Short mmCIF file of C-alpha atoms in Angstrom, two decimals:
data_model
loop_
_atom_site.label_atom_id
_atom_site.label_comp_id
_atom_site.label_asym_id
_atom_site.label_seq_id
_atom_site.Cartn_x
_atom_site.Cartn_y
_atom_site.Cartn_z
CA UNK U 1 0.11 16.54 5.71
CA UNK U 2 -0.73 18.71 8.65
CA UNK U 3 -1.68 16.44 11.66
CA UNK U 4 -5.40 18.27 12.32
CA UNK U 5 -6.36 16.93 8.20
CA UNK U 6 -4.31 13.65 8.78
CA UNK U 7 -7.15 12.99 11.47
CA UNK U 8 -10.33 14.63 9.68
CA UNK U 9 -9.57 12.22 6.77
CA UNK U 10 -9.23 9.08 9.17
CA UNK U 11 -12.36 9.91 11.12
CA UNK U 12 -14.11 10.69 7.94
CA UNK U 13 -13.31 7.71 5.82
CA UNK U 14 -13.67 5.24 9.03
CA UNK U 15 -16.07 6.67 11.56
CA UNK U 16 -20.19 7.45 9.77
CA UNK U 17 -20.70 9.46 12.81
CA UNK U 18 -18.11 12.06 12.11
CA UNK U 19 -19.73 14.35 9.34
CA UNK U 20 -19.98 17.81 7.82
CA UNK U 21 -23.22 19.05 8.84
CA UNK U 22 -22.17 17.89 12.47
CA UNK U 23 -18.99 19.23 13.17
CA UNK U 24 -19.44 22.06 10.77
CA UNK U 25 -17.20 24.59 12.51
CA UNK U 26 -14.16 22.49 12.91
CA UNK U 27 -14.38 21.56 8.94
CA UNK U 28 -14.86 25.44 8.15
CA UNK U 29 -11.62 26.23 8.81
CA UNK U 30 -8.95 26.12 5.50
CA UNK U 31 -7.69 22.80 7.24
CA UNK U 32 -11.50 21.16 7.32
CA UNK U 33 -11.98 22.12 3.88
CA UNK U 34 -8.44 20.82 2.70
CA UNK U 35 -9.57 17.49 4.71
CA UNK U 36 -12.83 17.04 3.06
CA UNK U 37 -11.10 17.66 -0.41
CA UNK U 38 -8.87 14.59 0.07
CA UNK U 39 -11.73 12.66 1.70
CA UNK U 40 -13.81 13.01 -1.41
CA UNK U 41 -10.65 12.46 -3.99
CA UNK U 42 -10.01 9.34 -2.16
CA UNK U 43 -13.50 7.87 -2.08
CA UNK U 44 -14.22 9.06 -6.03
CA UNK U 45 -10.57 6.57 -6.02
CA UNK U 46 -11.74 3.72 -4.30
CA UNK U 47 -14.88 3.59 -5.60
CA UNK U 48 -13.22 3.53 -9.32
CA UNK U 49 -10.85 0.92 -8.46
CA UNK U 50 -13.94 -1.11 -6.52
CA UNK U 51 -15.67 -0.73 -9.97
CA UNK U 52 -12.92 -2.49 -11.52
CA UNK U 53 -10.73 -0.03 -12.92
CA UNK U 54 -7.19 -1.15 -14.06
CA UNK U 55 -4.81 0.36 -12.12
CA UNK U 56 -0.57 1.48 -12.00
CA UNK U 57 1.34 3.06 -9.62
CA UNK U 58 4.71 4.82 -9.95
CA UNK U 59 6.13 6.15 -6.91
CA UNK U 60 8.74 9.39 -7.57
CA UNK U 61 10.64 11.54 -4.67
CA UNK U 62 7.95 12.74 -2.91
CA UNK U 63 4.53 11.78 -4.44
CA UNK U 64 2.37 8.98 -6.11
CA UNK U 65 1.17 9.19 -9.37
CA UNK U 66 -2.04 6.67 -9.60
CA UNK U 67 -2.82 5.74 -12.89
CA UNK U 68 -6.76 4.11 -13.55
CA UNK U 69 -8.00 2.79 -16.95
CA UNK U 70 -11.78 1.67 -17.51
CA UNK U 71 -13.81 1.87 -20.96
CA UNK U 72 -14.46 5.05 -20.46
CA UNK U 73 -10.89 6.41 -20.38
CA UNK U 74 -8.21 6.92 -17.91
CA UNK U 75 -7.36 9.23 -15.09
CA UNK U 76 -4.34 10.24 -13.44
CA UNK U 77 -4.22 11.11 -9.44
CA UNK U 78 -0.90 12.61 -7.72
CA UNK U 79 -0.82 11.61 -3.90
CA UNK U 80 1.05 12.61 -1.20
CA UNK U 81 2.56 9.42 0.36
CA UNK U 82 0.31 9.75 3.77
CA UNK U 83 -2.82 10.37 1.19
CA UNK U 84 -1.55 6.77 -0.96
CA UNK U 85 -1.52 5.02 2.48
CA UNK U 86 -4.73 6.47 3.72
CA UNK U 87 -5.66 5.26 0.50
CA UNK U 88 -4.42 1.62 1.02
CA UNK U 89 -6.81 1.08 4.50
CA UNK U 90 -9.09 0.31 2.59
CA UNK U 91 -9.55 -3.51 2.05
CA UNK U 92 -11.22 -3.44 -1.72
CA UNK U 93 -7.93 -0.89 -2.51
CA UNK U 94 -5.33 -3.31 -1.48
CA UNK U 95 -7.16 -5.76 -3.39
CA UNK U 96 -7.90 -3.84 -6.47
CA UNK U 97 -3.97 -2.87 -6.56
CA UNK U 98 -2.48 -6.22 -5.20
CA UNK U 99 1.34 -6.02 -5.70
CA UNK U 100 1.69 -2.45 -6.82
CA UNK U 101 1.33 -1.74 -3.49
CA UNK U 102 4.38 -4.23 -2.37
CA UNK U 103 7.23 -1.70 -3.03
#
């Protein structure tokens, strides 16, 4: 991952401050909108696996495929390894996975 979205996605998962409508022009660019892609894919994750969503994780060569089962159905995610560990900041994520996050 390019090291401009590597930083949108960490200032816009950890700092409220750092928005869209505020720094518009730097997240216009094809980089700002590829951050604000992965930002949203990984909150719609963590907010499934906060709602309790049953969860695997199979790690291949160079991505992560994600694996979440609720009543409603399942849904498979493929992650770049710097998106999974963006990913696994979050407190309620490393909880939700517990060991499949070990290896």
């Amino acid at each position: 991952m390019a090291d401009f979205v590597m930083r949108a996605v960490e200032r816009l998962r950890d700092d409220p401050g750092f928005s869209r409508n505020r720094h518009f022009l730097a997240l216009s660019s094809p980089e700002g909108k590829r951050a604000l892609r992965i930002h949203r894919h990984l909150r719609s994750l963590e907010r499934a696996l906060s709602a309790g969503a049953a969860a695997t994780v199979a790690r291949e060569a160079e991505r992560v495929r994600l694996t979440l089962r609720d009543q409603r159905g399942s849904r498979t995610s493929w992650l770049t390894r710097a998106e999974f560990r963006l990913l696994c900041g979050s407190p309620a994520v490393r909880a939700a996975l517990g060991e499949a996050i070990g290896g």
